[in-house]
Structures are given as structure tokens and as C-alpha cells.
Coordinates of C-alpha atoms and ligand atoms in Angstrom, one line a residue:
X26 CA -6.1 -24.8 -29.2
X27 CA -2.9 -26.5 -30.2
X28 CA -0.5 -26.9 -27.2
X29 CA 2.7 -26.7 -29.1
X30 CA 4.8 -24.3 -31.1
X31 CA 6.5 -25.3 -34.4
X32 CA 9.7 -23.5 -35.1
X33 CA 11.4 -23.6 -38.5
X34 CA 15.1 -23.0 -38.5
X35 CA 15.6 -21.1 -41.9
X36 CA 19.3 -21.9 -41.7
X37 CA 18.8 -25.6 -41.9
X38 CA 15.2 -26.0 -42.8
X39 CA 14.5 -28.2 -39.8
X40 CA 11.5 -28.0 -37.8
X41 CA 11.2 -28.2 -34.0
X42 CA 8.1 -28.6 -31.9
X43 CA 8.1 -27.1 -28.3
X44 CA 5.4 -27.4 -25.8
X45 CA 3.4 -24.4 -24.7
X46 CA 2.5 -24.3 -21.0
X47 CA -0.1 -22.4 -19.3
X48 CA -0.5 -20.8 -15.8
X49 CA -3.8 -20.3 -14.1
X50 CA -5.2 -18.3 -17.0
X51 CA -4.7 -19.4 -20.7
X52 CA -4.9 -15.8 -21.9
X53 CA -2.2 -14.7 -19.6
X54 CA 1.2 -16.2 -19.4
X55 CA 1.5 -19.0 -22.0
X56 CA 5.2 -20.0 -22.0
X57 CA 7.5 -22.3 -23.7
X58 CA 10.4 -23.9 -21.7
X59 CA 13.5 -21.7 -23.0
X60 CA 15.8 -24.8 -22.6
X61 CA 14.0 -26.3 -25.6
X62 CA 15.4 -23.7 -27.9
X63 CA 18.8 -25.4 -27.2
X64 CA 17.8 -28.1 -29.5
X65 CA 17.7 -25.7 -32.4
X66 CA 21.3 -25.9 -33.9
X67 CA 22.8 -24.5 -37.1
X68 CA 25.1 -27.5 -37.2
X69 CA 25.9 -30.6 -35.0
X70 CA 28.7 -28.7 -33.1
X71 CA 26.6 -25.6 -32.5
X72 CA 25.8 -24.9 -28.9
X73 CA 22.1 -24.3 -29.6
X74 CA 20.0 -21.3 -29.4
X75 CA 19.8 -19.0 -26.3
X76 CA 17.0 -16.6 -25.7
X77 CA 18.4 -13.2 -25.2
X78 CA 16.5 -11.0 -22.7
X79 CA 18.3 -8.2 -21.0
X80 CA 16.5 -7.1 -17.9
X81 CA 14.2 -10.2 -18.1
X82 CA 11.5 -8.3 -20.2
X83 CA 9.9 -11.5 -21.2
X84 CA 11.2 -14.2 -19.3
X85 CA 9.5 -16.1 -16.6
X86 CA 12.1 -17.2 -14.1
X87 CA 9.7 -19.5 -12.0
X88 CA 6.2 -20.7 -11.5
X89 CA 4.7 -18.8 -8.7
X90 CA 1.2 -19.0 -6.7
X91 CA 2.0 -15.9 -4.5
X92 CA 1.0 -12.8 -6.2
X93 CA -1.1 -12.1 -9.5
X94 CA -0.6 -8.8 -11.5
X95 CA -2.4 -7.9 -14.7
X96 CA -0.6 -4.7 -15.6
X97 CA -2.9 -3.7 -18.4
X98 CA -6.0 -4.0 -16.2
X99 CA -4.5 -2.7 -13.0
X100 CA -5.1 -5.9 -11.1
X101 CA -3.2 -6.9 -8.0
X102 CA -4.0 -10.1 -6.0
X103 CA -2.1 -11.9 -3.2
X104 CA -3.0 -15.5 -3.2
X105 CA -6.1 -14.8 -5.3
X106 CA -7.4 -12.0 -3.0
X107 CA -7.9 -8.7 -4.7
X108 CA -5.6 -6.0 -3.0
X109 CA -8.6 -3.7 -2.6
X110 CA -10.5 -6.3 -0.3
X111 CA -7.3 -7.0 1.8
X112 CA -6.7 -3.2 2.2
X113 CA -10.4 -2.8 3.3
X114 CA -10.8 -5.8 5.6
X115 CA -7.5 -7.4 6.7
X116 CA -4.4 -6.4 8.5
X117 CA -0.6 -6.5 7.8
X118 CA 0.0 -9.5 9.9
X119 CA -2.8 -11.4 8.6
X120 CA -1.7 -10.6 5.0
X121 CA 1.9 -11.6 5.7
X122 CA 0.6 -15.0 7.0
X123 CA -1.6 -15.2 3.8
X124 CA 1.3 -14.5 1.5
X125 CA 3.6 -16.8 3.2
X126 CA 1.4 -19.8 3.8
X127 CA -1.2 -19.6 1.0
X128 CA -4.4 -19.3 3.0
X129 CA -5.9 -16.8 5.4
X130 CA -5.4 -17.9 8.9
X131 CA -8.0 -19.1 11.2
X132 CA -8.7 -17.3 14.4
X133 CA -6.4 -19.5 16.5
X134 CA -3.7 -19.5 13.7
X135 CA -3.7 -15.8 13.6
X136 CA -3.6 -15.6 17.3
X137 CA -0.5 -17.9 17.3
X138 CA 1.2 -16.2 14.5
X139 CA 0.7 -12.8 16.0
X140 CA 2.0 -13.9 19.3
X141 CA 5.1 -15.4 17.6
X142 CA 5.8 -12.2 15.8
X143 CA 5.2 -9.9 18.6
X144 CA 7.5 -11.9 20.9
X145 CA 10.5 -11.9 18.6
X146 CA 10.8 -8.2 18.2
X147 CA 13.7 -7.6 20.5
X148 CA 17.3 -7.8 19.0
X149 CA 20.4 -9.0 20.7
X150 CA 22.3 -6.2 22.7
X151 CA 25.2 -6.7 20.4
X152 CA 23.0 -5.8 17.4
X153 CA 22.5 -2.4 19.1
X154 CA 26.2 -2.1 19.7
X155 CA 26.8 -2.8 16.2
X156 CA 24.3 -0.1 15.0
X157 CA 26.2 2.2 17.3
X158 CA 29.2 1.8 15.1
X159 CA 27.6 3.5 12.1
X160 CA 28.6 7.1 11.3
X161 CA 26.0 9.7 12.7
X162 CA 24.9 10.6 9.1
X163 CA 24.7 7.1 7.8
X164 CA 21.7 6.5 5.5
X165 CA 19.3 4.4 7.4
X166 CA 18.7 2.0 4.5
X167 CA 22.5 1.3 4.5
X168 CA 22.3 0.5 8.1
X169 CA 19.2 -1.5 7.6
X170 CA 20.8 -3.7 5.0
X171 CA 23.9 -4.2 6.9
X172 CA 22.2 -5.0 10.2
X173 CA 19.8 -7.6 8.6
X174 CA 22.8 -9.2 7.0
X175 CA 24.7 -9.2 10.5
X176 CA 21.6 -11.2 12.0
X177 CA 23.0 -14.2 10.1
X178 CA 26.0 -14.3 12.5
X179 CA 23.6 -14.3 15.5
X180 CA 21.5 -17.2 14.2
X181 CA 24.0 -19.7 12.5
X182 CA 21.4 -22.4 12.5
X183 CA 19.6 -20.2 9.8
X184 CA 21.8 -21.9 7.2
X185 CA 19.7 -25.1 7.6
X186 CA 17.5 -24.0 4.9
X187 CA 16.0 -27.5 4.2
X188 CA 14.7 -27.7 7.7
X189 CA 11.1 -26.5 7.8
X190 CA 11.1 -25.7 11.6
X191 CA 14.4 -23.7 11.3
X192 CA 12.9 -21.9 8.3
X193 CA 9.8 -20.9 10.3
X194 CA 11.8 -19.7 13.3
X195 CA 13.9 -17.5 11.0
X196 CA 10.6 -16.1 9.4
X197 CA 9.2 -15.2 12.7
X198 CA 12.5 -13.5 13.6
X199 CA 12.9 -11.6 10.5
X200 CA 9.2 -10.3 10.1
X201 CA 9.4 -9.3 13.9
X202 CA 12.8 -7.7 14.0
X203 CA 12.9 -5.7 10.9
X204 CA 10.8 -2.8 12.4
X205 CA 13.2 -2.9 15.4
X206 CA 16.2 -2.6 13.3
X207 CA 14.3 0.1 11.0
X208 CA 13.5 2.2 14.1
X209 CA 17.0 1.8 15.7
X210 CA 18.5 3.0 12.5
X211 CA 16.4 6.1 12.6
X212 CA 17.1 6.8 16.4
X213 CA 20.7 6.4 15.7
X214 CA 20.6 9.0 12.9
X215 CA 19.0 11.7 15.0
X216 CA 21.0 10.8 18.2
X217 CA 18.0 9.7 20.3
X218 CA 18.1 6.7 22.6
X219 CA 16.7 3.5 21.2
X220 CA 13.3 2.5 22.3
X221 CA 12.8 -1.1 23.1
X222 CA 9.7 -2.9 21.7
X223 CA 6.5 -2.8 23.6
X224 CA 4.8 -6.1 23.0
X225 CA 1.6 -4.9 24.2
X226 CA 1.0 -2.7 21.3
X227 CA 0.0 -3.7 17.7
X228 CA 2.7 -4.5 15.1
X229 CA 2.4 -0.9 13.6
X230 CA 1.6 0.7 17.0
X231 CA 4.9 -0.7 18.4
X232 CA 6.8 0.5 15.3
X233 CA 5.4 4.0 15.8
X234 CA 6.4 3.7 19.6
X235 CA 10.1 2.7 18.8
X236 CA 10.2 5.5 16.1
X237 CA 8.7 8.5 18.0
X238 CA 8.4 7.9 21.7
X239 CA 10.4 10.5 23.8
X240 CA 9.7 10.4 27.4
X241 CA 6.1 9.4 27.8
X242 CA 5.9 6.2 30.2
X243 CA 3.6 4.5 27.7
X244 CA 3.2 5.3 24.1
X245 CA -0.3 5.7 22.7
X246 CA -0.4 5.6 18.9
X247 CA -2.9 7.6 17.0
X248 CA -5.4 5.0 15.7
X249 CA -5.8 6.6 12.3
X250 CA -2.1 6.7 11.8
X251 CA -1.7 3.2 13.2
X252 CA -4.2 1.8 10.6
X253 CA -2.8 3.9 7.9
X254 CA 0.7 2.4 8.4
X255 CA -0.9 -1.1 8.6
X256 CA -2.6 -0.3 5.3
X257 CA 0.7 0.9 3.7
X258 CA 2.3 -2.2 4.8
X259 CA -0.5 -4.4 3.3
X260 CA 0.0 -2.7 0.0
X261 CA 3.7 -3.2 0.0
X262 CA 3.9 -7.0 1.0
X263 CA 4.8 -8.4 -2.4
X264 CA 4.7 -7.7 -6.1
X265 CA 5.8 -10.8 -7.8
X266 CA 9.1 -11.1 -9.6
X267 CA 10.4 -7.5 -9.4
X268 CA 14.2 -6.6 -8.9
X269 CA 14.3 -7.2 -5.2
X270 CA 12.3 -10.5 -5.3
X271 CA 14.4 -11.8 -8.0
X272 CA 17.6 -11.0 -6.0
X273 CA 16.1 -12.8 -3.0
X274 CA 15.4 -15.8 -5.1
X275 CA 18.8 -15.5 -6.7
X276 CA 20.7 -15.5 -3.4
X277 CA 18.4 -18.0 -1.9
X278 CA 19.0 -20.2 -4.8
X279 CA 22.5 -20.9 -3.6
X280 CA 21.1 -22.0 -0.2
X281 CA 22.5 -19.0 1.7
X282 CA 20.6 -18.2 4.8
X283 CA 17.5 -16.0 4.8
X284 CA 19.2 -13.1 6.6
X285 CA 21.8 -12.5 4.0
X286 CA 19.2 -13.1 1.3
X287 CA 16.8 -10.6 2.8
X288 CA 19.7 -8.0 3.1
X289 CA 20.6 -8.6 -0.6
X290 CA 16.9 -8.2 -1.6
X291 CA 16.8 -5.0 0.5
X292 CA 20.0 -3.6 -1.2
X293 CA 18.2 -4.1 -4.5
X294 CA 15.0 -2.2 -3.2
X295 CA 17.3 0.7 -2.1
X296 CA 17.9 1.8 -5.8
X297 CA 15.9 4.9 -6.9
X298 CA 14.2 2.9 -9.8
X299 CA 12.8 0.5 -7.3
X300 CA 12.0 1.1 -3.6
X301 CA 14.0 4.4 -3.4
X302 CA 11.5 6.0 -5.7
X303 CA 9.3 7.2 -2.9
X304 CA 12.2 9.2 -1.5
X305 CA 12.9 10.6 -4.9
X306 CA 9.2 11.7 -5.3
X307 CA 9.6 13.9 -2.1
X308 CA 12.7 15.3 -3.3
X309 CA 11.2 16.2 -6.6
X310 CA 8.1 17.6 -5.2
X311 CA 10.2 19.8 -2.9
X312 CA 12.2 20.9 -6.0
X313 CA 9.2 21.8 -7.8
X314 CA 8.0 23.7 -4.8
X315 CA 4.8 25.5 -6.2
X316 CA 1.9 24.4 -8.3
X317 CA 2.6 27.1 -11.0
X318 CA 5.9 25.4 -11.7
X319 CA 4.4 22.0 -12.5
X320 CA 4.1 22.4 -16.3
X321 CA 7.7 23.4 -16.6
X322 CA 8.8 20.2 -14.9
X323 CA 6.5 18.1 -17.0
X324 CA 8.1 19.6 -20.1
X325 CA 11.5 18.9 -18.8
X326 CA 10.5 15.2 -18.1
X327 CA 9.2 15.0 -21.7
X328 CA 12.5 16.2 -23.0
X329 CA 14.2 13.4 -21.2
X330 CA 16.0 15.8 -18.8
X331 CA 14.7 13.7 -15.8
X332 CA 12.1 11.2 -15.0
X333 CA 8.9 12.1 -13.1
X334 CA 9.5 9.9 -10.0
X335 CA 6.6 8.0 -8.9
X336 CA 5.3 7.6 -12.6
X337 CA 5.5 4.5 -14.8
X338 CA 6.0 0.9 -14.1
X339 CA 7.4 -2.1 -15.9
X340 CA 4.3 -4.1 -15.4
X341 CA 1.4 -1.7 -14.9
X342 CA 0.3 0.1 -18.1
X343 CA -2.7 1.3 -16.2
X344 CA -3.2 3.1 -12.9
X345 CA -1.3 1.2 -10.2
X346 CA -4.2 -0.3 -7.9
X347 CA -2.0 0.5 -4.9
X348 CA -1.7 4.2 -5.8
X349 CA -5.5 4.5 -6.1
X350 CA -5.9 3.2 -2.6
X351 CA -3.2 5.5 -1.3
X352 CA -4.5 8.5 -3.0
X353 CA -7.8 8.2 -1.0
X354 CA -5.9 7.3 2.2
X355 CA -3.7 10.4 1.9
X356 CA -6.7 12.7 2.6
X357 CA -7.6 10.8 5.8
X358 CA -4.2 10.9 7.2
X359 CA -3.8 14.7 6.2
X360 CA -7.0 15.4 8.4
X361 CA -5.1 14.1 11.4
X362 CA -1.7 15.6 10.6
X363 CA -2.8 18.8 8.9
X364 CA -3.0 19.5 5.2
X365 CA 0.1 19.3 3.3
X366 CA 1.0 21.7 0.2
X367 CA 2.8 18.7 -1.2
X368 CA -0.4 16.9 -1.7
X369 CA -1.8 19.7 -3.7
X370 CA 1.3 19.8 -5.7
X371 CA 1.1 16.0 -6.3
X372 CA -2.4 16.1 -7.4
X373 CA -1.7 18.9 -9.9
X374 CA 1.4 17.0 -11.3
X375 CA -0.9 14.0 -11.7
X376 CA -3.6 15.8 -13.4
X377 CA -1.3 17.6 -16.0
X378 CA 0.7 14.4 -16.5
X379 CA -2.4 12.4 -17.2
X380 CA -3.7 14.7 -19.7
X381 CA -0.4 15.0 -21.5
X382 CA 0.2 12.9 -24.8
X383 CA 3.7 11.9 -23.8
X384 CA 2.5 10.1 -20.7
X385 CA -0.7 8.9 -22.2
X386 CA 1.0 7.3 -25.3
X387 CA 3.7 5.6 -23.0
X388 CA 1.0 4.5 -20.4
X389 CA 2.8 6.3 -17.7
X390 CA 0.5 6.4 -14.6
X391 CA 1.2 7.1 -10.8
X392 CA 2.7 4.1 -9.1
X393 CA 2.6 3.1 -5.4
X394 CA 5.5 5.4 -4.7
X395 CA 3.7 8.5 -5.8
X396 CA 1.4 8.9 -2.8
X397 CA 3.2 6.7 -0.1
X398 CA 6.0 9.3 0.3
X399 CA 3.5 12.1 1.0
X400 CA 1.7 10.1 3.5
X401 CA 4.9 9.0 5.2
X402 CA 6.1 12.6 5.4
X403 CA 2.9 13.8 6.8
X404 CA 3.2 11.1 9.5
X405 CA 6.6 12.4 10.5
X406 CA 8.9 10.0 8.8
X407 CA 12.0 11.5 7.4
X408 CA 12.5 11.1 3.8
X409 CA 15.6 8.9 4.3
X410 CA 13.4 6.4 6.1
X411 CA 11.1 5.8 3.1
X412 CA 12.9 2.9 1.5
X413 CA 13.3 1.4 4.9
X414 CA 9.4 1.6 5.4
X415 CA 9.1 -0.2 2.1
X416 CA 11.5 -3.0 3.2
X417 CA 9.6 -3.7 6.5
X418 CA 6.5 -5.2 4.9
X419 CA 8.3 -6.5 1.7
X420 CA 10.3 -8.8 4.0
X421 CA 7.3 -11.0 4.2
X422 CA 7.0 -11.0 0.4
X423 CA 10.6 -11.8 -0.1
X424 CA 10.2 -14.7 2.4
X425 CA 7.3 -16.0 0.7
X426 CA 9.2 -16.0 -2.6
X427 CA 12.1 -17.7 -0.9
X428 CA 9.9 -20.3 0.7
X429 CA 8.3 -21.0 -2.6
X430 CA 11.6 -21.2 -4.5
X431 CA 13.1 -23.6 -2.0
X432 CA 10.3 -26.0 -2.2
X433 CA 10.0 -25.9 -6.0
X434 CA 11.6 -29.1 -7.4
X435 CA 12.2 -27.3 -10.8
X436 CA 14.5 -24.7 -9.2
X437 CA 18.2 -24.9 -9.2
X438 CA 20.9 -22.4 -8.4
X439 CA 20.2 -19.2 -10.5
X440 CA 22.6 -19.0 -13.3
X441 CA 21.7 -16.9 -16.5
X442 CA 23.8 -17.3 -19.8
X443 CA 25.5 -14.7 -21.6
X444 CA 26.0 -13.8 -25.3
X445 CA 29.8 -13.4 -25.3
X446 CA 30.9 -10.5 -27.6
X447 CA 34.5 -10.0 -26.6
X448 CA 37.8 -10.9 -28.4
X449 CA 38.4 -14.4 -29.7
X450 CA 41.4 -16.2 -28.3
X451 CA 44.7 -14.3 -28.5
X452 CA 48.3 -14.7 -27.2
X453 CA 49.5 -12.7 -24.2
X454 CA 51.9 -9.9 -25.0
X455 CA 54.8 -9.1 -22.8
X456 CA 54.6 -5.4 -21.7
X457 CA 57.5 -4.2 -23.9
X458 CA 55.6 -5.4 -26.9
X459 CA 52.4 -3.4 -26.1
X460 CA 53.4 0.0 -27.6
X461 CA 52.7 3.3 -26.1
Ligands
CMC526 N1 9.1 10.1 -16.5 C1 9.2 10.4 -17.8 N2 9.4 9.5 -18.7 C2 9.2 8.1 -18.4 C3 9.2 7.7 -17.1 C4 9.0 8.8 -16.2 N3 8.9 8.4 -14.8 N4 9.1 6.4 -17.0 C5 9.4 5.9 -18.3 N5 9.4 7.0 -19.1 C6 9.5 7.0 -20.6 C7 11.0 6.6 -21.0 O1 11.8 7.7 -21.2 C8 10.6 5.8 -22.3 O2 10.4 6.8 -23.3 P1 10.9 6.6 -24.8 O3 10.1 5.3 -25.2 O4 10.5 7.8 -25.5 O5 12.3 6.2 -24.8 C9 9.3 5.1 -22.2 O6 8.7 6.0 -21.0 C10 9.4 3.8 -21.5 O7 10.3 3.7 -20.4 P2 11.3 2.5 -19.9 O8 12.4 3.0 -19.2 O9 11.6 1.6 -21.2 O10 10.3 1.6 -19.0 P3 10.8 0.6 -17.9 O11 9.6 -0.4 -17.8 O12 12.1 0.1 -18.3 O13 10.8 1.4 -16.6 C11 10.5 2.3 -14.4 C12 10.0 1.3 -15.6 C13 9.5 2.2 -13.3 C14 11.9 2.0 -14.2 C15 10.3 3.7 -15.1 O14 9.0 4.1 -15.4 C16 10.9 4.8 -14.1 O15 12.1 5.1 -14.1 N6 10.0 5.5 -13.3 C17 10.4 6.5 -12.2 C18 10.9 5.6 -11.1 C19 9.8 5.1 -10.3 O16 8.8 5.7 -9.9 N7 10.0 3.8 -9.8 C20 9.0 3.2 -9.0 C21 8.6 2.0 -9.6 S1 7.2 1.4 -8.7 C22 7.8 0.7 -7.2 C23 8.2 -0.7 -7.5 O17 7.3 -1.6 -7.8 O18 9.4 -0.9 -7.4

């Protein structure tokens, strides 16, 4: 196979040869450096060709070894390991380690890593005071984003982003403290006292403790729910160059510290087209209310009146493998928490949509958010907390992307170009001459 591309510029008749690069798989991800297009000029003074790609539909912004997705075949792997195997065999903290450092930890590495994370869960008392300042009905995601950004002021050394030891310390802190901040945001919103971390519990057991403990002297998490949450966290760790990961890399590329970078990424996640979708799924199901109204809503979605939340994906044009795992887990959780009519509604919606030509033609399948919201709801999490629950494990993925970006010699400060379509140069007019 020839490893170059010959481009003929029909304006000048000149030919250019540009290299074709491959990733791990030759049939997936062949690319040409876009900067080579700049050589293609209509005339000597010409700036050269730019590739125009709104929303980065076909632009690779980095080389990455973290996550592999084949959207057509519904494949997701972290560091080469299929998500189904990790979901079955691993734990969130182990997967976070794998994602960040590239290999599964040995027994002693995992013990050390777990110890570090479980011993950085407390936040400074002033963080608590800062959170007290939010209005009683503040959205927990707004509180989460702001508080994570504020950590930057508590750990000023974090700006030493080229020091590997400093970086590792902030990674421990961030992964450990995001559940505490998330739980405090929730407790604040319902006016309950904050519960301090219990480092004797597992990562997810402690999170459930900080969320839901009332007056019990020690919290005893339900093992099915503890495992279900751990599984949800595994599935949400990373998803390669999505909107929030790109923001993480974008902010990090200016060498800002990881706290403000994670806060920015979390802000991107908040939107209803990204991590806010699970919240919207629940709102949509509550609006549909009964199974007999499903066809009417499907028709409305087809007319473009609204989007079926939890359906469709920029990359997956097949069933999202995370949704498949969650669909079967939903039944297990509901055995503990009690059957939910929302699950019946969701399954009917999925059945009708998957048979409908509109959805089939456009390859619109359920995505991870379709079932995660139902499970979170059954576990007692309020809808407002859903994007925060997404942000907790995704923090590990954002940090993995950030580490990779900082250590990649080909990366620089992110700075896309634009195609200017505004006015040509013109002279300033004094106000009296501008007419009515
Ligand atoms: N319901 C109805 N129609 C849809 C939907 C939907 N959920 N999603 C896409 N379409 C239609 C869209 O109207 C368009 O139709 P047409 O070709 O006739 O104009 C076609 O499908 C292609 O849509 P698109 O907007 O060009 O696709 P995209 O790749 O830009 O959008 C998406 C991807 C996820 C933003 C979109 O599918 C969507 O808005 N889904 C609902 C929100 C959602 O569930 N988001 C969570 C994504 S998964 C979590 C994550 O990884 O962040």
C-alpha cells in the first residue's frame, strides 16, 4: 500500500505529495498531517490551504494510547482491554490506575494506589465554608465545577505541571476529593450536614456513606449497590476525544493547573448533549409518563420537535457497549431497590425506536445515558446529581488525557484556525455619519 497521497491543485496544476500515517490499525484511522495542506497555494502570496472542520467531525487532534472506540462495531477498550472484561472483573480504582498509567497494577501497586486515594478524600475546612456560600437551590453540577476550580487556590504548587511528582500528587487529590465535593454539593442542596469521608469503606461505599448517611454511627453500604456504582464508574472512566476530554486537553495545553482544567472539562460535561443527557433522559421519561404514550413521543422526535435523549452518538453507529452492560445491570439493581415503572417505559421506548425506520436509517441506538439515569434514580440519587455522578469517574479519564498531552512532544498550546468571513478593512465612521 502506498503511504502517500498525491493532491493535484486544479487552480495551478501543481501536485503535492503528503504522507499517510497510521495508528495501531491500518484499516482504522489513517491520517495525513493537516499542516501539509498549507503547502498548497494558489499563488506565492497565498496563505495556503486550511482544512475546515466545524465540530472536529474528521480531525484527529492527538495521538492517544488511552481509549479505543470502533463506533461502527460498538467496541470500547481502555488501554486495549475490552470494556466488557473490565466491567466483569475489575474495579473502578484499578481501571482508573490502568487508564492513567497504561498497565494493570500489580497487587502491591494496587494496594499503594488504593491507600493513596482513600487517604486524600478529606477536603480543607475552608472548602466546606466555600460550599456553604452557594444558594440553597444551586445546581450540584455548578457547585461541583466551581469547587473543583477553587481547589487550585488550595494547592498552588499544582501549577508545576512539568514536575512528575507534583502531578501525581494532584492526581491522587483530584480522584480522591471529587466524590467528597459531589456528596457535599448534594447535602448542601437538601440542607443536611456534610458527612466526612470514612476511609475504612471502599471508594464507592464511602461515597454512598457521604451521600446518604443520616444518624447511623457507621454506614453499611448495600453490596449490590456498592458494586453497581463501581461498575457505573468503570463504564464512565474515559471515552477518548469527546467534548470534555478535548476541553481538558485544550485548557491543559496552556499549562494551567489540573484543578482548573478538570473544572473546565466538567463544565463541558454539564451540557445536555454530553454528560447532562442522563438527567434529560429521566426528565423525558417522566414527561412521557405511561407506556401507551411512547409512540406519540417517538413520532414527535421524528418530526424534529425534540430529540430522544439517551439516543444517538457522534461515534457509535451501533449499540453503545456501555448501554448493553447497563441494561442488564438495571434489573439487578431494581431487584434490591424495587421495580421501577421508568424501566418498563425505557424498554418500550427502546423497542419502538429500534424498529422505526427513522432511527434505523440514522443508526440511532441507546447510549450510556439511556440506562444510567434509571439506575441512579433507583439507587436514590436525585436527577440533578446525574452529571456530577458522571464527572466523578471521568476525572480519571480527563487526567489520563491530560498526562498524555503534557508528555507528548508533538503537542503545543491548542489554537485552531478560522475561516474569516467578515468585512474587509474599512474606515471608522464618527457617530454623526452613521445615519439613523
Ligand atoms: N433523537 C432524534 N433524532 C436524532 C437524535 C435523537 N436523540 N440524535 C440524532 N438525531 C437525528 C438528527 O436530527 C439528524 O437527523 P437528520 O439527518 O434528519 O437531520 C441525524 O439524527 C444526525 O444527527 P446529528 O445531530 O448530526 O448527530 P451528531 O453526531 O451531531 O449528534 C448527539 C450526536 C449525541 C449530540 C445526538 O445524537 C443527540 O443530540 N442525542 C441526544 C443527546 C444524548 O443522548 N447525548 C448523550 C451522548 S452519549 C454521552 C457522551 O458520550 O457524552
